[in-house]
PDB file of C-alpha atoms and ligand atoms in Angstrom:
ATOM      1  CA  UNK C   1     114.173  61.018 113.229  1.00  0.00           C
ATOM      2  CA  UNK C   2     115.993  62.541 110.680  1.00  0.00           C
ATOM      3  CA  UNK C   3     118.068  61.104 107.726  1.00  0.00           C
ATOM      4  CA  UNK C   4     121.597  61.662 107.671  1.00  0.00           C
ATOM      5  CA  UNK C   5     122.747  65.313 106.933  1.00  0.00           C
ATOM      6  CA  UNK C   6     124.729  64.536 103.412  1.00  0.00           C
ATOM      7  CA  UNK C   7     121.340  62.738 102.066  1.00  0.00           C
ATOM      8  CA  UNK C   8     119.328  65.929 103.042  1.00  0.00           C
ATOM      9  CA  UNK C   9     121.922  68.406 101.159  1.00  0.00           C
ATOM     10  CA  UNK C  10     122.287  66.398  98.095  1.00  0.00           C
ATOM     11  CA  UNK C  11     118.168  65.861  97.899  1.00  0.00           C
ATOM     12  CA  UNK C  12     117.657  69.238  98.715  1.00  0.00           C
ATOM     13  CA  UNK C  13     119.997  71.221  95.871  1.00  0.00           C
ATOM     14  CA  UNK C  14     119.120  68.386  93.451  1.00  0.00           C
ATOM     15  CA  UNK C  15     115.071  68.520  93.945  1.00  0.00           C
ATOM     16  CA  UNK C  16     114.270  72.252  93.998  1.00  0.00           C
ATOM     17  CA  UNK C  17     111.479  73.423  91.350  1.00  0.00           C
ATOM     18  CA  UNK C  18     112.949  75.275  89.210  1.00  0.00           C
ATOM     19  CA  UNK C  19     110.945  76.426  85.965  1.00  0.00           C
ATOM     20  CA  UNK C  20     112.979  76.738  82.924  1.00  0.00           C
ATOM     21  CA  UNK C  21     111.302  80.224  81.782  1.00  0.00           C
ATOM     22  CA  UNK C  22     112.906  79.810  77.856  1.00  0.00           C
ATOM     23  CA  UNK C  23     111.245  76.382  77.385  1.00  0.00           C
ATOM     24  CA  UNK C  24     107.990  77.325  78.654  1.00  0.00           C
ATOM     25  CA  UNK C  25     108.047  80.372  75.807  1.00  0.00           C
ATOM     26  CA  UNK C  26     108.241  77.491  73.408  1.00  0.00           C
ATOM     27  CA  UNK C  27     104.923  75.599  74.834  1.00  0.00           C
ATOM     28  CA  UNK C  28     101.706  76.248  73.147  1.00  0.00           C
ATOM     29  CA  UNK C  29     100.101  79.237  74.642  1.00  0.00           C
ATOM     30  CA  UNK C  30      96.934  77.926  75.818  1.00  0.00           C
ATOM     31  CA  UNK C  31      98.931  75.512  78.075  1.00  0.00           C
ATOM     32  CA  UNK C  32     101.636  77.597  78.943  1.00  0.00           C
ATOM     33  CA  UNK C  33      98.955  80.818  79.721  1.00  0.00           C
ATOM     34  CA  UNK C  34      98.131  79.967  83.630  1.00  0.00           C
ATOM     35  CA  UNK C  35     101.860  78.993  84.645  1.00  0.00           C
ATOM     36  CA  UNK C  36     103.225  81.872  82.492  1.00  0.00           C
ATOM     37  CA  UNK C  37     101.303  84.363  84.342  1.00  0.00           C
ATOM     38  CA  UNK C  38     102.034  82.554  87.433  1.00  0.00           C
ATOM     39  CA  UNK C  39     105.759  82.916  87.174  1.00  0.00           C
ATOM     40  CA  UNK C  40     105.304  86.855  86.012  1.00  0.00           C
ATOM     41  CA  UNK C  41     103.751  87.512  89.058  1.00  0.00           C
ATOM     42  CA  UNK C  42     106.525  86.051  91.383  1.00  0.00           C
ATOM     43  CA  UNK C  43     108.986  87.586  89.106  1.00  0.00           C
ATOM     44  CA  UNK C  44     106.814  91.090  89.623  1.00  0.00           C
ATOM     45  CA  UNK C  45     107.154  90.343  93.408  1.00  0.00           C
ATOM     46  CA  UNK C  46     110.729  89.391  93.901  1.00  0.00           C
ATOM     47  CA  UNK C  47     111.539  92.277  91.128  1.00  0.00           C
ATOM     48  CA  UNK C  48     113.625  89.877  89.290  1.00  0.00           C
ATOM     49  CA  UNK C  49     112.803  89.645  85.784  1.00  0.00           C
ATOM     50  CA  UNK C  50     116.220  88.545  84.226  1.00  0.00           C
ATOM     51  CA  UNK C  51     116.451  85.271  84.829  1.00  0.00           C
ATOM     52  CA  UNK C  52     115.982  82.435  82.689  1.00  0.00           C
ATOM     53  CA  UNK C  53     114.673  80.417  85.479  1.00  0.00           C
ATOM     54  CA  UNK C  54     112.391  80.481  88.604  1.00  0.00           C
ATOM     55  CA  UNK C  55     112.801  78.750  91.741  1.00  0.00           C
ATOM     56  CA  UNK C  56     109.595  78.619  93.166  1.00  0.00           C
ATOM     57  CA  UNK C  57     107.741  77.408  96.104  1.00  0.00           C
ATOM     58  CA  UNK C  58     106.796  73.893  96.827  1.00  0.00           C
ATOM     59  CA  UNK C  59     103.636  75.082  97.990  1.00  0.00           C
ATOM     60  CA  UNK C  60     103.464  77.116  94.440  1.00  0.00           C
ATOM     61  CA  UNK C  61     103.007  73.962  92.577  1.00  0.00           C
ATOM     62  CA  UNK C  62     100.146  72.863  94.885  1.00  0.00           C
ATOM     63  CA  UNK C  63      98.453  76.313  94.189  1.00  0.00           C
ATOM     64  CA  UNK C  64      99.662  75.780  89.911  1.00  0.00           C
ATOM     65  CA  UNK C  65      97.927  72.155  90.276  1.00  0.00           C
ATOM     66  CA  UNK C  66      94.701  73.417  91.627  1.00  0.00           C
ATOM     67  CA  UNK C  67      94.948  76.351  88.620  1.00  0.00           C
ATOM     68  CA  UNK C  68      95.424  73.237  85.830  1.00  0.00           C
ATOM     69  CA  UNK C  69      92.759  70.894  87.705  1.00  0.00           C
ATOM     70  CA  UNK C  70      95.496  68.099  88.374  1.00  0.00           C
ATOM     71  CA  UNK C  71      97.436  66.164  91.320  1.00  0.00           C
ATOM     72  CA  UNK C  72     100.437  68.121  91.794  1.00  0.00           C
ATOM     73  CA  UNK C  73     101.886  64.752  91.218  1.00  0.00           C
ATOM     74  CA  UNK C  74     100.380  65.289  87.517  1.00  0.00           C
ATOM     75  CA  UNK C  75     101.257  68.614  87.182  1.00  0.00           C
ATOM     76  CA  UNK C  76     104.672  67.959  87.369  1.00  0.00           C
ATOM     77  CA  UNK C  77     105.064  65.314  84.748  1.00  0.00           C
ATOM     78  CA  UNK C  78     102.706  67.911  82.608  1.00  0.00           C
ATOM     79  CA  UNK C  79     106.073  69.900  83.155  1.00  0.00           C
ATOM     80  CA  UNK C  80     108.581  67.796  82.959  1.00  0.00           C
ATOM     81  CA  UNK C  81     107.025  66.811  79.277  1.00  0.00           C
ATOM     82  CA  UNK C  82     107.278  69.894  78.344  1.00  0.00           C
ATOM     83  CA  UNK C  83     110.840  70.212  79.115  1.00  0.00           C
ATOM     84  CA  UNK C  84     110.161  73.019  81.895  1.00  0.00           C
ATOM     85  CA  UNK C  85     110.750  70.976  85.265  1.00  0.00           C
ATOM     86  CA  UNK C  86     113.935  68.771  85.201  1.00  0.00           C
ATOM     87  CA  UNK C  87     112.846  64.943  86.212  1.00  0.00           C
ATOM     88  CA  UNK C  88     114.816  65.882  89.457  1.00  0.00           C
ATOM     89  CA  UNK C  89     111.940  67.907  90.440  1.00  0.00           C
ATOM     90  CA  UNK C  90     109.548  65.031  90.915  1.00  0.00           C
ATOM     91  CA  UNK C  91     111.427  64.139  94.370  1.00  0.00           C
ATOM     92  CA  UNK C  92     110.202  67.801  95.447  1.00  0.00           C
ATOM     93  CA  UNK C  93     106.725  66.958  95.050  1.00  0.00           C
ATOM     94  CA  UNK C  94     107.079  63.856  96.433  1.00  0.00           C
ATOM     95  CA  UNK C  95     108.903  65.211  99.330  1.00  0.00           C
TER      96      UNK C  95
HETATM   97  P1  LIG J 101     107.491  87.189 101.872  1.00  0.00           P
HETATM   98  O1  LIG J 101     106.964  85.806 101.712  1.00  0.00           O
HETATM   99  O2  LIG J 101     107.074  87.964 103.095  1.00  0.00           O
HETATM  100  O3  LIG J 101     109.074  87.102 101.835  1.00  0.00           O
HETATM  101  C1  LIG J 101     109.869  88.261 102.142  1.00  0.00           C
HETATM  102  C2  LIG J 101     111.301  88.075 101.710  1.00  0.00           C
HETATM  103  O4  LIG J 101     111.869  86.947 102.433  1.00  0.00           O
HETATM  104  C3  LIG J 101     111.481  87.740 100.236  1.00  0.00           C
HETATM  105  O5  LIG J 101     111.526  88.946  99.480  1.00  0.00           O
HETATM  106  C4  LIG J 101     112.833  87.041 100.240  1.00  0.00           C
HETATM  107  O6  LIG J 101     113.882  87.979 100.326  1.00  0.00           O
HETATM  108  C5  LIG J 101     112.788  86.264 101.544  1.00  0.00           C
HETATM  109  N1  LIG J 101     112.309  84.891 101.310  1.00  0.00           N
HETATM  110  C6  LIG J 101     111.137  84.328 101.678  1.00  0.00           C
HETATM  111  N2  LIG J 101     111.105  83.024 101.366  1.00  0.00           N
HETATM  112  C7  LIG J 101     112.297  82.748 100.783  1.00  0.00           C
HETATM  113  C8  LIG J 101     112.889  81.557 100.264  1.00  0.00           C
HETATM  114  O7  LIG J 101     112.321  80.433 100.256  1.00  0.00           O
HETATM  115  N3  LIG J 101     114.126  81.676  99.735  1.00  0.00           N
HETATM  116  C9  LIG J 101     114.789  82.856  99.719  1.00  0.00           C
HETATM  117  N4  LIG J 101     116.029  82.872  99.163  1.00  0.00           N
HETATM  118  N5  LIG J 101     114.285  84.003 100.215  1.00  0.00           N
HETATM  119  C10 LIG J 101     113.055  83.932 100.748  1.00  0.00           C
HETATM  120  P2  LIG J 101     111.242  88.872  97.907  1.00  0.00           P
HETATM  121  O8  LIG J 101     112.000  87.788  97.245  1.00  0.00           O
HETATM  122  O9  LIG J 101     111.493  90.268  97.392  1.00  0.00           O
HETATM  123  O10 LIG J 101     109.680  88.525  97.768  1.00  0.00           O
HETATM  124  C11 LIG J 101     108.700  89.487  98.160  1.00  0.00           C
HETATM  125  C12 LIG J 101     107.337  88.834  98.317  1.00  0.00           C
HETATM  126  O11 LIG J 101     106.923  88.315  97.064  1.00  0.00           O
HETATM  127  C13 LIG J 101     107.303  87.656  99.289  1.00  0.00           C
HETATM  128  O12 LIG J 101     107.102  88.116 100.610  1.00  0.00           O
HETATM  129  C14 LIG J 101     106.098  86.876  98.772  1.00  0.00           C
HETATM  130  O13 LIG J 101     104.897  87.492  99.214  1.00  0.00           O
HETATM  131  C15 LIG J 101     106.206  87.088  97.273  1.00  0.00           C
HETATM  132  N6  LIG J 101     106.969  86.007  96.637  1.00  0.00           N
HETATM  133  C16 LIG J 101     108.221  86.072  96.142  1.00  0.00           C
HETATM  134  N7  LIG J 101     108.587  84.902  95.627  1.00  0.00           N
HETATM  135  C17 LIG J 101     107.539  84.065  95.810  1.00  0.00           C
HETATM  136  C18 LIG J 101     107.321  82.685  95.471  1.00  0.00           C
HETATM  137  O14 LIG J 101     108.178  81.953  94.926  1.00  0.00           O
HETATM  138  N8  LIG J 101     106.098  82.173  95.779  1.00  0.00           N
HETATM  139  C19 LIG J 101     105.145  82.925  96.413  1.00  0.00           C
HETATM  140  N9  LIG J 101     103.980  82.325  96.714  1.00  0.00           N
HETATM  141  N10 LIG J 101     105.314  84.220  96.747  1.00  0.00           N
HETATM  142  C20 LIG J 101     106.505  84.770  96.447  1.00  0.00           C
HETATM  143  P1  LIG J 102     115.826  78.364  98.946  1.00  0.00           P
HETATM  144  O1  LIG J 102     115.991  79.827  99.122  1.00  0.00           O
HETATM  145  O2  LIG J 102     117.094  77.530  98.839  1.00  0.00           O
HETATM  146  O3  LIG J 102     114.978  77.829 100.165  1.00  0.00           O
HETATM  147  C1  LIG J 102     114.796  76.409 100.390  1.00  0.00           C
HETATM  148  C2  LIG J 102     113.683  76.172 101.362  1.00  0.00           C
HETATM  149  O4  LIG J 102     114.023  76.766 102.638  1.00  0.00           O
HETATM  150  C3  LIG J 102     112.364  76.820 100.957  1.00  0.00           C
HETATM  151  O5  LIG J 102     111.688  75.919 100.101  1.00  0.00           O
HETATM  152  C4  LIG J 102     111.665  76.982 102.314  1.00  0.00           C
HETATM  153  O6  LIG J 102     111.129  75.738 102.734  1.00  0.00           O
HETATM  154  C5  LIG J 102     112.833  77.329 103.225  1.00  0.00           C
HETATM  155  N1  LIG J 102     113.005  78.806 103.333  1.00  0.00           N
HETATM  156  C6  LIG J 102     114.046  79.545 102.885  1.00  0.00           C
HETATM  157  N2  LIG J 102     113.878  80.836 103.203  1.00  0.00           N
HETATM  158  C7  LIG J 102     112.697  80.919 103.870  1.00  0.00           C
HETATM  159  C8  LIG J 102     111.961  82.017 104.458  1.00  0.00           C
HETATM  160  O7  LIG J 102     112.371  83.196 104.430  1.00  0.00           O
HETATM  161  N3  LIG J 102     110.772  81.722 105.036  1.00  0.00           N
HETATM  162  C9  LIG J 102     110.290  80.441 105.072  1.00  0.00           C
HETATM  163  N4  LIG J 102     109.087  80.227 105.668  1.00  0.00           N
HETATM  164  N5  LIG J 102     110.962  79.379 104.543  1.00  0.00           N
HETATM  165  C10 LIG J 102     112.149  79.632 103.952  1.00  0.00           C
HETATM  166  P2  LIG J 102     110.527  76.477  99.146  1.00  0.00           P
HETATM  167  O8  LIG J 102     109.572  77.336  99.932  1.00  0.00           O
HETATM  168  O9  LIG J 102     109.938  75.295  98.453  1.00  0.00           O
HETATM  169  O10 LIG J 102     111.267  77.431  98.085  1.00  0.00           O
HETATM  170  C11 LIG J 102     112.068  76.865  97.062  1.00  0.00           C
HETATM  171  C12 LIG J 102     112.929  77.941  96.399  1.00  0.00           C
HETATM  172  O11 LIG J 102     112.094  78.929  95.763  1.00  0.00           O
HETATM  173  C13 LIG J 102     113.796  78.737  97.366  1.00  0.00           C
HETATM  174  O12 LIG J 102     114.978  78.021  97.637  1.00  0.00           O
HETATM  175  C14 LIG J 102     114.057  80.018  96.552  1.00  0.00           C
HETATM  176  O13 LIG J 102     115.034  79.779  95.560  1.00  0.00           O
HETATM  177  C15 LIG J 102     112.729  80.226  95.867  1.00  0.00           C
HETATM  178  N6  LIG J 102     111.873  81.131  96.652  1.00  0.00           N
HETATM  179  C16 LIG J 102     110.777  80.799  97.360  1.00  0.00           C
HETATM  180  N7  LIG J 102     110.216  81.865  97.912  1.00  0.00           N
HETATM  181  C17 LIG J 102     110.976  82.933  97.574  1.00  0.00           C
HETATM  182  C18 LIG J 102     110.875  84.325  97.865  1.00  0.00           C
HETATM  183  O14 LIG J 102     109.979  84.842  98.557  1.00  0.00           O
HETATM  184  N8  LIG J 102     111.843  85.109  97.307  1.00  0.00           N
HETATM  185  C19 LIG J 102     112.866  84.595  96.564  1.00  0.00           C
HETATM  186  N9  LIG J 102     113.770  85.447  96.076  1.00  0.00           N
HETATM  187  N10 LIG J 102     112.987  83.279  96.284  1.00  0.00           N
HETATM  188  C20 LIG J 102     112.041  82.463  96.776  1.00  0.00           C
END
């Protein structure tokens, strides 16, 4: 039922969402507003504010797609555009 273990591993490290938090400073504030406050709020919870990335949730970027009224599919070219997902990322969502 399950694919073989080395497949898993190498999907999983390689497919995380991870936002790039300098890139999104750089996208036009009206955009970025909704994710930006997003990520500040995980960072608030974790108490981690000194990275320059954010692993978040899968289930995070359902909740952020909802937020920006798109597929999460969307969403995460949205993101990717921007530079703040890596193109890796898409295999999360699609996971
Ligand atoms: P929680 O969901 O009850 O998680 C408690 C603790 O379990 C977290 O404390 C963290 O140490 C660990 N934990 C849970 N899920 C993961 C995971 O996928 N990876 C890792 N490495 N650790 C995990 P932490 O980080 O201090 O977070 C405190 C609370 O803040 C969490 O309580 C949750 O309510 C919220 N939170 C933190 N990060 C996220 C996030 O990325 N998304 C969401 N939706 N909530 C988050
Ligand atoms: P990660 O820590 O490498 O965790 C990978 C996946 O393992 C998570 O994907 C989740 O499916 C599962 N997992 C790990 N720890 C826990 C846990 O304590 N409770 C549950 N229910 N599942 C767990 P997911 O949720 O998509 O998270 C992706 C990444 O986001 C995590 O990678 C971690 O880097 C970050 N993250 C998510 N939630 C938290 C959190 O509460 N605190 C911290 N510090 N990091 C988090």
């Amino acid at each position: 039922m399950l694919p073989d273990g080395s497949a898993v591993s190498a999907a999983g490290a390689a497919s995380r969402i991870i936002i790039d938090l300098e890139q999104l400073s750089s996208v036009p504030a009206d955009q970025a507003a909704p994710l930006a406050r997003y990520a500040a709020t995980i960072q608030s919870q974790r108490g981690d504010y000194n990275g320059r990335v954010l692993s978040i949730r899968q289930e995070d970027l359902r909740s952020l797609a909802v937020i920006y009224d798109a597929s999460p599919g969307a969403l995460t070219e949205q993101l990717i555009g921007w530079g703040v997902l890596s193109a890796e990322a898409r295999r999360a969502v699609d996971a």
